[in-house]
PDB file of C-alpha atoms in Angstrom:
ATOM      1  CA  MET A   1      62.503  77.632 110.236  1.00 58.00           C
ATOM      2  CA  LYS A   2      65.139  76.388 106.305  1.00 56.00           C
ATOM      3  CA  HIS A   3      63.860  78.210 104.926  1.00 52.00           C
ATOM      4  CA  LEU A   4      65.839  81.606 107.236  1.00 48.00           C
ATOM      5  CA  LEU A   5      68.629  79.401 107.101  1.00 49.00           C
ATOM      6  CA  PHE A   6      68.865  79.583 103.751  1.00 47.00           C
ATOM      7  CA  PHE A   7      68.311  82.808 102.649  1.00 47.00           C
ATOM      8  CA  LEU A   8      70.401  83.675 105.568  1.00 49.00           C
ATOM      9  CA  ALA A   9      72.855  81.894 103.921  1.00 52.00           C
ATOM     10  CA  LEU A  10      72.254  83.904 100.810  1.00 48.00           C
ATOM     11  CA  GLY A  11      72.648  86.037 101.756  1.00 51.00           C
ATOM     12  CA  LEU A  12      76.454  86.134 103.197  1.00 47.00           C
ATOM     13  CA  ALA A  13      77.314  84.447 100.347  1.00 50.00           C
ATOM     14  CA  ILE A  14      76.544  87.001  97.622  1.00 46.00           C
ATOM     15  CA  SER A  15      77.866  89.927 100.786  1.00 44.00           C
ATOM     16  CA  CYS A  16      81.090  88.374 100.880  1.00 44.00           C
ATOM     17  CA  THR A  17      80.935  87.730  97.415  1.00 40.00           C
ATOM     18  CA  SER A  18      80.112  91.949  95.932  1.00 38.00           C
ATOM     19  CA  GLN A  19      82.790  92.572  98.974  1.00 41.00           C
ATOM     20  CA  ASP A  20      85.635  91.019  97.000  1.00 39.00           C
ATOM     21  CA  THR A  21      85.188  92.323  94.052  1.00 35.00           C
ATOM     22  CA  LYS A  22      84.782  95.899  94.695  1.00 39.00           C
ATOM     23  CA  SER A  23      88.196  95.279  95.692  1.00 46.00           C
ATOM     24  CA  SER A  24      89.435  93.291  93.285  1.00 56.00           C
ATOM     25  CA  SER A  25      87.962  96.292  91.441  1.00 65.00           C
ATOM     26  CA  ASN A  26      90.272  99.120  91.936  1.00 86.00           C
ATOM     27  CA  ILE A  27      93.598  96.952  92.385  1.00 92.00           C
ATOM     28  CA  LYS A  28      94.993  97.564  87.978  1.00 92.00           C
ATOM     29  CA  ARG A  29      98.228  96.283  87.519  1.00 94.00           C
ATOM     30  CA  VAL A  30      98.878  97.900  84.125  1.00 95.00           C
ATOM     31  CA  GLY A  31     100.852  98.675  80.646  1.00 94.00           C
ATOM     32  CA  ASN A  32     102.133 101.406  79.496  1.00 92.00           C
ATOM     33  CA  GLU A  33     100.178 103.286  77.633  1.00 94.00           C
ATOM     34  CA  GLU A  34      96.932 101.491  80.526  1.00 94.00           C
ATOM     35  CA  TRP A  35      98.938 103.289  83.603  1.00 94.00           C
ATOM     36  CA  LYS A  36      99.192 106.946  80.682  1.00 93.00           C
ATOM     37  CA  THR A  37      95.703 106.843  80.241  1.00 93.00           C
ATOM     38  CA  LEU A  38      94.849 106.509  84.016  1.00 93.00           C
ATOM     39  CA  ILE A  39      97.595 109.085  84.898  1.00 93.00           C
ATOM     40  CA  SER A  40      96.307 112.208  82.625  1.00 92.00           C
ATOM     41  CA  GLU A  41      92.434 111.338  83.940  1.00 92.00           C
ATOM     42  CA  GLU A  42      93.651 112.210  87.884  1.00 89.00           C
ATOM     43  CA  SER A  43      94.174 115.813  88.401  1.00 86.00           C
ATOM     44  CA  LYS A  44      97.043 115.216  90.467  1.00 85.00           C
ATOM     45  CA  PRO A  45      98.323 111.455  90.336  1.00 90.00           C
ATOM     46  CA  LEU A  46     100.170 109.874  93.186  1.00 96.00           C
ATOM     47  CA  LEU A  47     103.054 108.051  92.484  1.00 97.00           C
ATOM     48  CA  VAL A  48     105.059 105.855  94.160  1.00 98.00           C
ATOM     49  CA  ASP A  49     108.266 104.230  93.535  1.00 98.00           C
ATOM     50  CA  VAL A  50     108.941 101.611  95.461  1.00 98.00           C
ATOM     51  CA  ARG A  51     112.746 100.916  94.797  1.00 98.00           C
ATOM     52  CA  THR A  52     115.939 102.440  97.052  1.00 98.00           C
ATOM     53  CA  ALA A  53     116.959 105.530  96.908  1.00 98.00           C
ATOM     54  CA  GLN A  54     119.636 105.197  95.426  1.00 98.00           C
ATOM     55  CA  GLU A  55     117.770 103.442  92.288  1.00 97.00           C
ATOM     56  CA  PHE A  56     116.009 106.126  91.982  1.00 98.00           C
ATOM     57  CA  GLU A  57     118.359 109.123  91.879  1.00 97.00           C
ATOM     58  CA  LYS A  58     119.264 107.466  89.098  1.00 96.00           C
ATOM     59  CA  GLY A  59     116.391 107.245  86.781  1.00 94.00           C
ATOM     60  CA  HIS A  60     113.053 107.446  88.276  1.00 96.00           C
ATOM     61  CA  LEU A  61     109.017 109.208  86.386  1.00 94.00           C
ATOM     62  CA  ASP A  62     109.164 113.059  87.307  1.00 92.00           C
ATOM     63  CA  GLY A  63     106.357 113.939  90.255  1.00 94.00           C
ATOM     64  CA  ALA A  64     107.175 110.097  92.237  1.00 97.00           C
ATOM     65  CA  LEU A  65     108.100 109.879  95.905  1.00 98.00           C
ATOM     66  CA  ASN A  66     110.324 107.961  96.013  1.00 99.00           C
ATOM     67  CA  ILE A  67     109.009 105.369  99.644  1.00 98.00           C
ATOM     68  CA  ASP A  68     111.578 101.846  99.485  1.00 98.00           C
ATOM     69  CA  PHE A  69     109.196  98.550 100.254  1.00 98.00           C
ATOM     70  CA  ARG A  70     112.795  97.027 101.855  1.00 97.00           C
ATOM     71  CA  GLN A  71     112.841 100.319 104.435  1.00 98.00           C
ATOM     72  CA  ASN A  72     111.065  99.034 108.207  1.00 97.00           C
ATOM     73  CA  ASP A  73     108.734 102.064 108.152  1.00 98.00           C
ATOM     74  CA  PHE A  74     107.574 101.091 104.799  1.00 98.00           C
ATOM     75  CA  MET A  75     103.869 100.719 106.002  1.00 97.00           C
ATOM     76  CA  GLU A  76     103.656 103.421 107.883  1.00 97.00           C
ATOM     77  CA  ARG A  77     104.726 105.616 105.110  1.00 98.00           C
ATOM     78  CA  MET A  78     102.263 104.349 102.778  1.00 97.00           C
ATOM     79  CA  LEU A  79      99.176 104.407 104.948  1.00 97.00           C
ATOM     80  CA  ALA A  80     100.217 107.914 105.484  1.00 97.00           C
ATOM     81  CA  LEU A  81      99.514 108.826 101.474  1.00 97.00           C
ATOM     82  CA  ASP A  82      95.959 110.337 100.553  1.00 95.00           C
ATOM     83  CA  LYS A  83      93.509 107.486 100.339  1.00 94.00           C
ATOM     84  CA  GLU A  84      91.396 109.201  98.773  1.00 93.00           C
ATOM     85  CA  LYS A  85      94.176 109.166  95.627  1.00 93.00           C
ATOM     86  CA  THR A  86      93.885 106.014  93.174  1.00 94.00           C
ATOM     87  CA  LEU A  87      97.157 104.997  93.820  1.00 96.00           C
ATOM     88  CA  PHE A  88     100.167 104.126  91.104  1.00 97.00           C
ATOM     89  CA  MET A  89     103.577 102.727  92.407  1.00 97.00           C
ATOM     90  CA  TYR A  90     106.364 100.979  90.640  1.00 97.00           C
ATOM     91  CA  CYS A  91     109.440 100.002  91.411  1.00 96.00           C
ATOM     92  CA  HIS A  92     112.493  98.632  88.553  1.00 96.00           C
ATOM     93  CA  SER A  93     110.603  95.309  87.092  1.00 94.00           C
ATOM     94  CA  GLY A  94     107.101  94.484  88.867  1.00 93.00           C
ATOM     95  CA  GLY A  95     108.599  92.379  91.947  1.00 95.00           C
ATOM     96  CA  ARG A  96     108.237  94.440  94.739  1.00 97.00           C
ATOM     97  CA  SER A  97     105.922  96.627  93.755  1.00 96.00           C
ATOM     98  CA  GLY A  98     103.739  93.569  93.323  1.00 94.00           C
ATOM     99  CA  LYS A  99     104.133  92.363  97.402  1.00 95.00           C
ATOM    100  CA  ALA A 100     103.875  96.220  98.434  1.00 96.00           C
ATOM    101  CA  LEU A 101     100.459  95.737  96.236  1.00 94.00           C
ATOM    102  CA  GLU A 102      99.682  92.733  98.445  1.00 93.00           C
ATOM    103  CA  LEU A 103     100.155  94.422 101.538  1.00 94.00           C
ATOM    104  CA  LEU A 104      98.018  97.614 100.754  1.00 95.00           C
ATOM    105  CA  LYS A 105      95.061  95.914  99.161  1.00 91.00           C
ATOM    106  CA  ASP A 106      93.226  95.267 101.795  1.00 91.00           C
ATOM    107  CA  LYS A 107      93.580  99.047 103.292  1.00 92.00           C
ATOM    108  CA  GLU A 108      91.134 102.171 101.717  1.00 90.00           C
ATOM    109  CA  PHE A 109      92.934 102.988  98.978  1.00 92.00           C
ATOM    110  CA  LYS A 110      90.909 104.927  96.176  1.00 92.00           C
ATOM    111  CA  GLY A 111      92.621 102.429  93.595  1.00 93.00           C
ATOM    112  CA  ILE A 112      96.401 100.598  93.367  1.00 96.00           C
ATOM    113  CA  ILE A 113      97.724 100.802  90.011  1.00 96.00           C
ATOM    114  CA  GLU A 114     100.730  99.698  89.522  1.00 96.00           C
ATOM    115  CA  LEU A 115     102.778  99.453  86.865  1.00 95.00           C
ATOM    116  CA  GLN A 116     103.694  95.830  84.405  1.00 94.00           C
ATOM    117  CA  GLY A 117     106.951  95.219  84.389  1.00 93.00           C
ATOM    118  CA  GLY A 118     108.173  98.013  86.373  1.00 94.00           C
ATOM    119  CA  TYR A 119     110.635 101.185  85.507  1.00 94.00           C
ATOM    120  CA  SER A 120     113.045  99.241  82.837  1.00 91.00           C
ATOM    121  CA  ASN A 121     109.799  99.019  80.922  1.00 86.00           C
ATOM    122  CA  TRP A 122     109.056 102.031  81.004  1.00 82.00           C
ATOM    123  CA  GLU A 123     112.534 102.973  80.251  1.00 65.00           C
ATOM    124  CA  SER A 124     112.451 100.122  77.134  1.00 60.00           C
ATOM    125  CA  ASP A 125     108.990 101.898  75.511  1.00 61.00           C
TER     126      ASP A 125
END
């Protein structure tokens, strides 16, 4: 009986560990160079700018959708996106996209890539 309980506990521990590894392995915060490389590997990258519409209008990455993190319908709009694609997300400096990443990390996207330092870091590169 003790052996059975031991193996059950061991199996549970292994399954929990592998789930954590899987969920964190498809989520990355990357710098400009790695961002460019990862985007170039996607046929139709799903780019999302989580800044306000006013910030978006002043400049954004080509092909980006604007889904404002501060709007009430943020989660609804994000969850309507194609989860079979890798989500590339950024904001101005990383604060909002970091919070968005935390909200979305368990929502079964193929992957989530956040631009470290945000659009302001991209512009200065």
